[in-house]
Tab-separated table of C-alpha atoms in Angstrom:
chain	number	residue	atom	x	y	z
A	846	UNK	CA	-196.893	105.489	39.700
A	847	UNK	CA	-195.831	108.703	37.952
A	848	UNK	CA	-192.170	109.431	37.314
A	849	UNK	CA	-190.790	111.977	39.770
A	850	UNK	CA	-187.508	113.878	39.770
A	851	UNK	CA	-186.143	115.619	42.820
A	852	UNK	CA	-183.186	117.908	43.337
A	853	UNK	CA	-181.709	118.979	46.680
A	854	UNK	CA	-179.006	121.453	47.574
A	855	UNK	CA	-176.608	120.159	50.205
A	856	UNK	CA	-175.402	122.801	52.662
A	857	UNK	CA	-173.254	120.917	55.132
A	858	UNK	CA	-175.593	118.589	57.001
A	859	UNK	CA	-178.685	120.386	55.731
A	860	UNK	CA	-180.622	119.460	52.574
A	861	UNK	CA	-182.832	122.008	50.876
A	862	UNK	CA	-185.190	120.799	48.188
A	863	UNK	CA	-185.221	122.877	45.016
A	864	UNK	CA	-188.630	123.267	43.444
A	865	UNK	CA	-188.928	122.522	39.745
A	866	UNK	CA	-190.606	124.891	37.322
A	867	UNK	CA	-192.128	124.085	33.936
A	868	UNK	CA	-192.789	127.672	32.903
A	869	UNK	CA	-191.403	128.078	29.384
A	870	UNK	CA	-189.531	124.781	29.538
A	871	UNK	CA	-191.365	122.899	26.805
A	872	UNK	CA	-191.174	125.917	24.506
A	873	UNK	CA	-187.384	125.915	24.892
A	874	UNK	CA	-186.779	122.163	24.736
A	875	UNK	CA	-187.092	121.920	20.961
A	876	UNK	CA	-184.232	124.399	20.503
A	877	UNK	CA	-182.200	122.750	23.272
A	878	UNK	CA	-182.501	119.340	21.602
A	879	UNK	CA	-181.814	120.715	18.127
A	880	UNK	CA	-178.587	122.330	19.334
A	881	UNK	CA	-177.460	119.267	21.314
A	882	UNK	CA	-179.443	116.082	20.563
A	883	UNK	CA	-177.087	114.083	22.811
A	884	UNK	CA	-179.213	115.325	25.712
A	885	UNK	CA	-181.571	112.504	24.648
A	886	UNK	CA	-178.930	109.983	25.683
A	887	UNK	CA	-177.241	109.052	22.383
A	888	UNK	CA	-175.480	110.625	19.448
A	889	UNK	CA	-178.010	111.768	16.863
A	890	UNK	CA	-177.956	113.853	13.705
A	891	UNK	CA	-180.926	116.209	13.389
A	892	UNK	CA	-182.261	116.051	9.831
A	893	UNK	CA	-185.399	118.165	10.097
A	894	UNK	CA	-187.421	120.513	12.295
A	895	UNK	CA	-191.146	121.153	11.950
A	896	UNK	CA	-191.265	118.674	9.079
A	897	UNK	CA	-194.548	118.774	7.166
A	898	UNK	CA	-196.176	115.364	6.734
A	899	UNK	CA	-198.314	114.251	3.815
A	900	UNK	CA	-201.352	114.593	6.086
A	901	UNK	CA	-200.806	118.201	7.120
A	902	UNK	CA	-199.110	117.608	10.471
A	903	UNK	CA	-195.759	118.953	11.614
A	904	UNK	CA	-193.123	116.722	13.220
A	905	UNK	CA	-191.197	118.688	15.813
A	906	UNK	CA	-187.813	117.077	15.186
A	907	UNK	CA	-186.464	114.272	13.008
A	908	UNK	CA	-183.062	112.681	13.546
A	909	UNK	CA	-181.049	109.634	12.510
A	910	UNK	CA	-178.683	107.564	14.617
A	911	UNK	CA	-175.477	105.755	13.663
A	912	UNK	CA	-177.490	102.857	12.177
A	913	UNK	CA	-179.495	105.307	9.994
A	914	UNK	CA	-182.684	104.518	11.936
A	915	UNK	CA	-184.969	107.565	11.936
A	916	UNK	CA	-186.014	109.082	15.279
A	917	UNK	CA	-189.352	110.883	15.513
A	918	UNK	CA	-189.092	113.368	18.396
A	919	UNK	CA	-192.356	114.967	19.461
A	920	UNK	CA	-192.800	117.506	22.268
A	921	UNK	CA	-195.902	117.363	24.422
A	922	UNK	CA	-196.387	121.138	24.734
A	923	UNK	CA	-200.084	121.929	25.147
A	924	UNK	CA	-201.287	118.610	23.758
A	925	UNK	CA	-202.971	116.131	26.070
A	926	UNK	CA	-200.723	113.174	26.993
A	927	UNK	CA	-202.864	110.705	25.066
A	928	UNK	CA	-203.002	112.973	22.025
A	929	UNK	CA	-199.236	113.338	21.817
A	930	UNK	CA	-198.817	109.552	22.023
A	931	UNK	CA	-201.300	108.954	19.209
A	932	UNK	CA	-199.800	111.789	17.175
A	933	UNK	CA	-196.273	110.419	17.548
A	934	UNK	CA	-197.372	107.003	16.296
A	935	UNK	CA	-199.313	108.617	13.454
A	936	UNK	CA	-196.237	110.556	12.349
A	937	UNK	CA	-194.151	107.399	12.696
A	938	UNK	CA	-196.503	105.467	10.416
A	939	UNK	CA	-195.929	108.099	7.729
A	940	UNK	CA	-192.160	108.246	8.237
A	941	UNK	CA	-191.980	104.459	7.865
A	942	UNK	CA	-193.237	104.780	4.273
A	943	UNK	CA	-190.361	107.048	3.219
A	944	UNK	CA	-187.359	105.794	1.310
A	945	UNK	CA	-183.796	107.013	1.280
A	946	UNK	CA	-184.562	109.607	-1.387
A	947	UNK	CA	-187.307	111.235	0.692
A	948	UNK	CA	-185.163	111.258	3.842
A	949	UNK	CA	-182.331	112.873	1.886
A	950	UNK	CA	-184.769	115.464	0.542
A	951	UNK	CA	-185.979	116.326	4.065
A	952	UNK	CA	-182.377	116.901	5.156
A	953	UNK	CA	-181.676	119.021	2.056
A	954	UNK	CA	-184.540	121.312	3.062
A	955	UNK	CA	-183.204	121.526	6.603
A	956	UNK	CA	-179.537	122.139	5.731
A	957	UNK	CA	-179.316	123.409	2.142
A	958	UNK	CA	-175.983	122.885	0.464
A	959	UNK	CA	-174.899	120.047	2.764
A	960	UNK	CA	-175.185	116.420	1.627
A	961	UNK	CA	-176.638	113.950	4.120
A	962	UNK	CA	-173.686	111.643	3.436
A	963	UNK	CA	-171.224	114.371	4.433
A	964	UNK	CA	-173.118	115.347	7.583
A	965	UNK	CA	-173.481	111.694	8.623
A	966	UNK	CA	-169.765	110.961	8.362
A	967	UNK	CA	-168.903	114.208	10.141
A	968	UNK	CA	-171.248	113.293	13.001
A	969	UNK	CA	-170.571	109.559	13.310
A	970	UNK	CA	-167.177	109.118	11.635
A	971	UNK	CA	-168.560	106.484	9.273
A	972	UNK	CA	-170.200	106.140	5.864
A	973	UNK	CA	-173.980	106.450	5.686
A	974	UNK	CA	-175.347	102.866	5.663
A	975	UNK	CA	-176.874	101.471	2.510
A	976	UNK	CA	-180.197	101.089	4.317
A	977	UNK	CA	-181.659	104.366	5.577
A	978	UNK	CA	-184.892	104.476	7.594
A	979	UNK	CA	-185.197	100.707	7.785
A	980	UNK	CA	-186.357	101.219	11.397
A	981	UNK	CA	-187.948	104.019	13.390
A	982	UNK	CA	-187.704	105.137	17.026
A	983	UNK	CA	-190.338	107.314	18.731
A	984	UNK	CA	-189.552	109.712	21.569
A	985	UNK	CA	-192.042	111.889	23.421
A	986	UNK	CA	-190.476	114.818	25.266
A	987	UNK	CA	-192.429	116.118	28.247
A	988	UNK	CA	-192.225	117.612	31.706
A	989	UNK	CA	-194.900	115.148	32.839
A	990	UNK	CA	-197.577	112.767	31.557
A	991	UNK	CA	-200.540	111.139	33.205
A	992	UNK	CA	-200.614	107.574	34.534
A	993	UNK	CA	-202.754	106.332	31.633
A	994	UNK	CA	-200.187	107.499	29.092
A	995	UNK	CA	-197.419	105.808	31.055
A	996	UNK	CA	-199.359	102.531	30.912
A	997	UNK	CA	-199.928	102.885	27.143
A	998	UNK	CA	-196.263	103.612	26.396
A	999	UNK	CA	-195.027	100.770	28.594
A	1000	UNK	CA	-197.564	98.420	27.013
A	1001	UNK	CA	-196.446	99.292	23.473
A	1002	UNK	CA	-192.762	99.150	24.347
A	1003	UNK	CA	-192.550	96.170	26.652
A	1004	UNK	CA	-195.334	93.945	25.284
A	1005	UNK	CA	-195.277	94.746	21.568
A	1006	UNK	CA	-191.643	95.791	21.100
A	1007	UNK	CA	-192.504	99.168	19.589
A	1008	UNK	CA	-189.519	101.458	20.340
A	1009	UNK	CA	-191.517	104.293	21.896
A	1010	UNK	CA	-190.478	106.055	25.082
A	1011	UNK	CA	-191.040	109.219	27.071
A	1012	UNK	CA	-188.136	111.366	28.204
A	1013	UNK	CA	-188.912	113.728	31.065
A	1014	UNK	CA	-187.125	117.032	31.601
A	1015	UNK	CA	-187.514	119.251	34.643
A	1016	UNK	CA	-186.188	122.778	35.025
A	1017	UNK	CA	-184.682	123.857	38.359
A	1018	UNK	CA	-183.534	127.316	39.480
A	1019	UNK	CA	-181.288	127.854	42.471
A	1020	UNK	CA	-179.432	131.001	43.509
A	1021	UNK	CA	-179.387	132.404	39.980
A	1022	UNK	CA	-178.274	129.131	38.348
A	1023	UNK	CA	-180.533	127.019	36.088
A	1024	UNK	CA	-180.413	123.230	35.864
A	1025	UNK	CA	-182.071	120.709	33.565
A	1026	UNK	CA	-182.693	117.154	34.805
A	1027	UNK	CA	-183.627	114.157	32.635
A	1028	UNK	CA	-185.082	110.716	33.166
A	1029	UNK	CA	-186.785	108.078	31.003
A	1030	UNK	CA	-190.115	106.344	31.478
A	1031	UNK	CA	-188.718	103.015	30.221
A	1032	UNK	CA	-185.111	102.456	31.235
A	1033	UNK	CA	-182.845	102.628	28.205
A	1034	UNK	CA	-181.238	99.254	28.915
A	1035	UNK	CA	-184.682	97.642	29.020
A	1036	UNK	CA	-186.059	99.374	25.949
A	1037	UNK	CA	-186.732	97.115	22.975
A	1038	UNK	CA	-184.320	97.559	20.087
A	1039	UNK	CA	-186.078	98.481	16.838
A	1040	UNK	CA	-186.556	95.613	14.386
A	1041	UNK	CA	-186.199	96.354	10.663
A	1042	UNK	CA	-189.460	96.284	8.753
A	1043	UNK	CA	-188.774	94.033	5.784
A	1044	UNK	CA	-191.437	95.556	3.566
A	1045	UNK	CA	-189.710	98.955	3.710
A	1046	UNK	CA	-186.179	97.749	2.976
A	1047	UNK	CA	-186.427	98.224	-0.776
A	1048	UNK	CA	-187.524	101.854	-0.452
A	1049	UNK	CA	-184.924	102.512	2.261
A	1050	UNK	CA	-182.082	101.408	-0.016
A	1051	UNK	CA	-180.794	103.565	-2.861
A	1052	UNK	CA	-181.703	101.985	-6.200
A	1053	UNK	CA	-178.944	100.468	-8.299
A	1054	UNK	CA	-178.722	101.663	-11.899
A	1055	UNK	CA	-177.615	98.216	-13.095
A	1056	UNK	CA	-174.322	99.513	-14.469
A	1057	UNK	CA	-172.052	101.059	-11.850
A	1058	UNK	CA	-169.765	99.123	-9.505
A	1059	UNK	CA	-167.391	100.043	-6.717
A	1060	UNK	CA	-164.074	98.196	-6.892
A	1061	UNK	CA	-161.358	98.194	-4.281
A	1062	UNK	CA	-157.771	98.114	-5.521
A	1063	UNK	CA	-155.999	96.915	-2.395
A	1064	UNK	CA	-152.367	97.960	-2.627
A	1065	UNK	CA	-149.496	96.473	-0.627
A	1066	UNK	CA	-145.708	96.878	-0.838
A	1067	UNK	CA	-145.219	93.190	-1.714
A	1068	UNK	CA	-148.407	92.842	-3.782
A	1069	UNK	CA	-150.593	94.982	-6.027
A	1070	UNK	CA	-149.483	98.389	-7.285
A	1071	UNK	CA	-152.072	100.789	-8.656
A	1072	UNK	CA	-149.568	102.112	-11.175
A	1073	UNK	CA	-149.835	98.697	-12.898
A	1074	UNK	CA	-153.624	98.761	-13.003
A	1075	UNK	CA	-153.659	102.362	-14.218
A	1076	UNK	CA	-150.975	101.821	-16.880
A	1077	UNK	CA	-152.108	98.491	-18.312
A	1078	UNK	CA	-155.848	98.650	-17.644
A	1079	UNK	CA	-156.965	96.108	-15.064
A	1080	UNK	CA	-158.224	95.581	-11.530
A	1081	UNK	CA	-157.435	92.514	-9.454
A	1082	UNK	CA	-157.914	90.726	-6.174
A	1083	UNK	CA	-156.947	87.431	-4.626
A	1084	UNK	CA	-155.134	85.532	-1.937
A	1085	UNK	CA	-158.434	84.150	-0.671
A	1086	UNK	CA	-161.817	83.293	-2.183
A	1087	UNK	CA	-163.389	86.184	-0.275
A	1088	UNK	CA	-161.256	88.712	-2.182
A	1089	UNK	CA	-161.784	87.295	-5.669
A	1090	UNK	CA	-165.382	86.058	-5.669
A	1091	UNK	CA	-167.037	89.472	-6.086
A	1092	UNK	CA	-164.849	90.299	-9.095
A	1093	UNK	CA	-166.665	87.504	-10.921
A	1094	UNK	CA	-169.890	89.540	-10.730
A	1095	UNK	CA	-168.493	92.138	-13.128
A	1096	UNK	CA	-169.634	91.811	-16.747
A	1097	UNK	CA	-168.383	93.447	-19.960
A	1098	UNK	CA	-169.836	96.938	-20.284
A	1099	UNK	CA	-170.108	97.535	-16.547
A	1100	UNK	CA	-168.704	100.822	-15.293
A	1101	UNK	CA	-166.305	100.611	-12.366
A	1102	UNK	CA	-165.241	103.232	-9.831
A	1103	UNK	CA	-161.809	102.167	-8.589
A	1104	UNK	CA	-160.862	103.121	-5.037
A	1105	UNK	CA	-157.632	102.560	-3.114
A	1106	UNK	CA	-158.589	101.907	0.537
A	1107	UNK	CA	-157.635	104.786	2.864
A	1108	UNK	CA	-156.554	106.874	-0.129
A	1109	UNK	CA	-159.561	107.537	-2.373
A	1110	UNK	CA	-160.945	107.129	-5.860
A	1111	UNK	CA	-158.375	106.846	-8.633
A	1112	UNK	CA	-160.196	105.664	-11.750
A	1113	UNK	CA	-163.447	105.232	-13.646
A	1114	UNK	CA	-163.603	102.827	-16.542
A	1115	UNK	CA	-165.480	100.187	-18.513
A	1116	UNK	CA	-165.076	96.441	-18.004
A	1117	UNK	CA	-163.822	94.742	-21.174
A	1118	UNK	CA	-164.038	91.075	-20.209
A	1119	UNK	CA	-165.052	88.735	-17.407
A	1120	UNK	CA	-162.753	87.951	-14.477
A	1121	UNK	CA	-160.019	85.383	-15.122
A	1122	UNK	CA	-157.037	84.087	-13.220
A	1123	UNK	CA	-154.272	86.637	-13.358
A	1124	UNK	CA	-151.937	84.328	-15.274
A	1125	UNK	CA	-154.655	83.749	-17.909
A	1126	UNK	CA	-155.724	87.401	-18.374
A	1127	UNK	CA	-154.963	89.469	-21.448
A	1128	UNK	CA	-155.227	93.257	-21.682
A	1129	UNK	CA	-155.097	95.725	-24.534
A	1130	UNK	CA	-151.612	97.219	-24.539
A	1131	UNK	CA	-150.768	99.663	-27.337
A	1132	UNK	CA	-153.783	98.301	-29.178
A	1133	UNK	CA	-152.557	94.695	-28.987
A	1134	UNK	CA	-153.983	91.905	-26.826
A	1135	UNK	CA	-151.150	91.092	-24.430
A	1136	UNK	CA	-150.808	88.555	-21.630
A	1137	UNK	CA	-150.943	90.509	-18.392
A	1138	UNK	CA	-148.190	88.540	-16.674
A	1139	UNK	CA	-145.814	89.211	-19.594
A	1140	UNK	CA	-145.795	92.963	-18.954
A	1141	UNK	CA	-143.140	94.765	-16.842
A	1142	UNK	CA	-145.297	95.024	-13.714
A	1143	UNK	CA	-144.079	96.733	-10.570
A	1144	UNK	CA	-146.278	94.588	-8.331
A	1145	UNK	CA	-145.409	91.028	-7.347
A	1146	UNK	CA	-148.874	89.401	-7.726
A	1147	UNK	CA	-147.677	86.330	-5.872
A	1148	UNK	CA	-150.989	84.528	-6.180
A	1149	UNK	CA	-150.770	84.073	-9.939
A	1150	UNK	CA	-150.696	80.453	-11.065
A	1151	UNK	CA	-151.830	79.138	-7.680
A	1152	UNK	CA	-153.128	75.569	-8.060
A	1153	UNK	CA	-156.203	76.478	-6.006
A	1154	UNK	CA	-158.280	78.920	-8.028
A	1155	UNK	CA	-159.882	80.215	-4.816
A	1156	UNK	CA	-156.464	81.377	-3.618
A	1157	UNK	CA	-155.277	82.646	-6.993
A	1158	UNK	CA	-155.099	86.277	-8.050
A	1159	UNK	CA	-158.018	87.135	-10.339
A	1160	UNK	CA	-158.147	90.129	-12.641
A	1161	UNK	CA	-160.555	92.044	-14.864
A	1162	UNK	CA	-159.392	94.083	-17.889
A	1163	UNK	CA	-160.673	97.666	-17.871
A	1164	UNK	CA	-160.570	100.536	-20.325
A	1165	UNK	CA	-160.079	103.622	-18.162
A	1166	UNK	CA	-162.168	106.658	-18.980
A	1167	UNK	CA	-160.183	108.606	-16.417
A	1168	UNK	CA	-157.413	107.377	-14.134
A	1169	UNK	CA	-155.035	109.262	-11.846
A	1170	UNK	CA	-151.968	108.367	-9.734
A	1171	UNK	CA	-152.428	107.297	-6.128
A	1172	UNK	CA	-150.996	110.620	-4.920
A	1173	UNK	CA	-153.944	112.439	-6.543
A	1174	UNK	CA	-156.635	110.094	-5.166
A	1175	UNK	CA	-159.971	111.847	-4.593
A	1176	UNK	CA	-161.914	111.493	-1.364
A	1177	UNK	CA	-164.658	113.466	0.343
A	1178	UNK	CA	-166.560	112.914	3.565
A	1179	UNK	CA	-169.615	110.724	3.052
A	1180	UNK	CA	-168.357	108.858	0.009
A	1181	UNK	CA	-168.910	105.125	-0.356
A	1182	UNK	CA	-166.361	102.483	0.584
A	1183	UNK	CA	-166.794	98.747	1.041
A	1184	UNK	CA	-164.776	95.812	2.332
A	1185	UNK	CA	-165.598	93.713	-0.746
A	1186	UNK	CA	-163.364	93.849	-3.815
A	1187	UNK	CA	-166.435	94.656	-5.932
A	1188	UNK	CA	-169.854	95.901	-4.827
A	1189	UNK	CA	-172.863	97.452	-6.535
A	1190	UNK	CA	-172.489	101.227	-6.474
A	1191	UNK	CA	-175.810	102.511	-5.147
A	1192	UNK	CA	-174.400	105.687	-3.629
A	1193	UNK	CA	-175.404	108.487	-5.995
A	1194	UNK	CA	-173.524	111.020	-3.888
A	1195	UNK	CA	-170.247	109.201	-4.601
A	1196	UNK	CA	-171.038	108.833	-8.302
A	1197	UNK	CA	-171.759	112.566	-8.570
A	1198	UNK	CA	-168.695	113.654	-6.592
A	1199	UNK	CA	-166.249	111.422	-8.482
A	1200	UNK	CA	-167.779	112.300	-11.848
A	1201	UNK	CA	-167.456	116.019	-11.103
A	1202	UNK	CA	-163.884	115.660	-9.821
A	1203	UNK	CA	-162.847	113.650	-12.879
A	1204	UNK	CA	-164.690	115.891	-15.348
A	1205	UNK	CA	-166.968	113.152	-16.652
A	1206	UNK	CA	-170.026	114.166	-18.649
A	1207	UNK	CA	-172.222	111.337	-17.276
């Protein structure tokens, strides 16, 4: 049975049905959705309009959601219902081959001068996930479709778990006022959630250059002080195995981007030695190898010398290329942050922004 929407005006005890019109509606819907994609039922960031595919087609609208899944939004317009369904899937098969770099390039063409990372954080209040376009969602926008198309979409969605759906819009006019009504073919609560396609994960993730690492310098009044790390050349973490284990992945020659959580980036430097317990670490001070715990540190570092190495404070000596006080920490919307003490820095946007802010040549 076809999906039907009705609208009535209530005048006291009398109901008057308002007749829907489709004249000009589908021509306007693309602009409506672009200006306010939430009319599709969730928060989306539009990343492209009339996007040219490798096969000569044009995707009406592309968007990403808060998980960085890509939404292919195709309007029915003058296409037959079956054609628009096949075309949407065809476009989706091409989109699924694109990696993070290609998605970023599409957005750059759509909004020149704005980084995808910045726009994502502005829209969703969070950092762009490491995996972009790991999954795809397909939405057909129409005033109506035939029964056969409804069966095909339901079959793909409900039996095969392909996240394809039809959203219906109807235009109503009443006493000089215009209204837009919406309903879905497959109820949103029943729609299958997209499943990541493993074979595309590598392309969807930014490549790692094998050198750069993000490190978190977690300050606390009774613990670490960045002024110590900046002055004497080290990063550290501890109090639990979870905080120290990732530091052990750093190797001499690695480049680290030091960030104070909720403050910003404060240093870029080169790792001089592997991670060791804080009480066993030496740093170069005034050109002399000096035991770290013998220096006049402002921080307490209460985990040093703990009998359980998993609970101990661990540290890594670093030669800072550029380091600044906490009060001058650099942060910009869309930059990378991570809950781990050390993580591979794949986010080229962050590397570029920090390097420019710190005046680094590389």
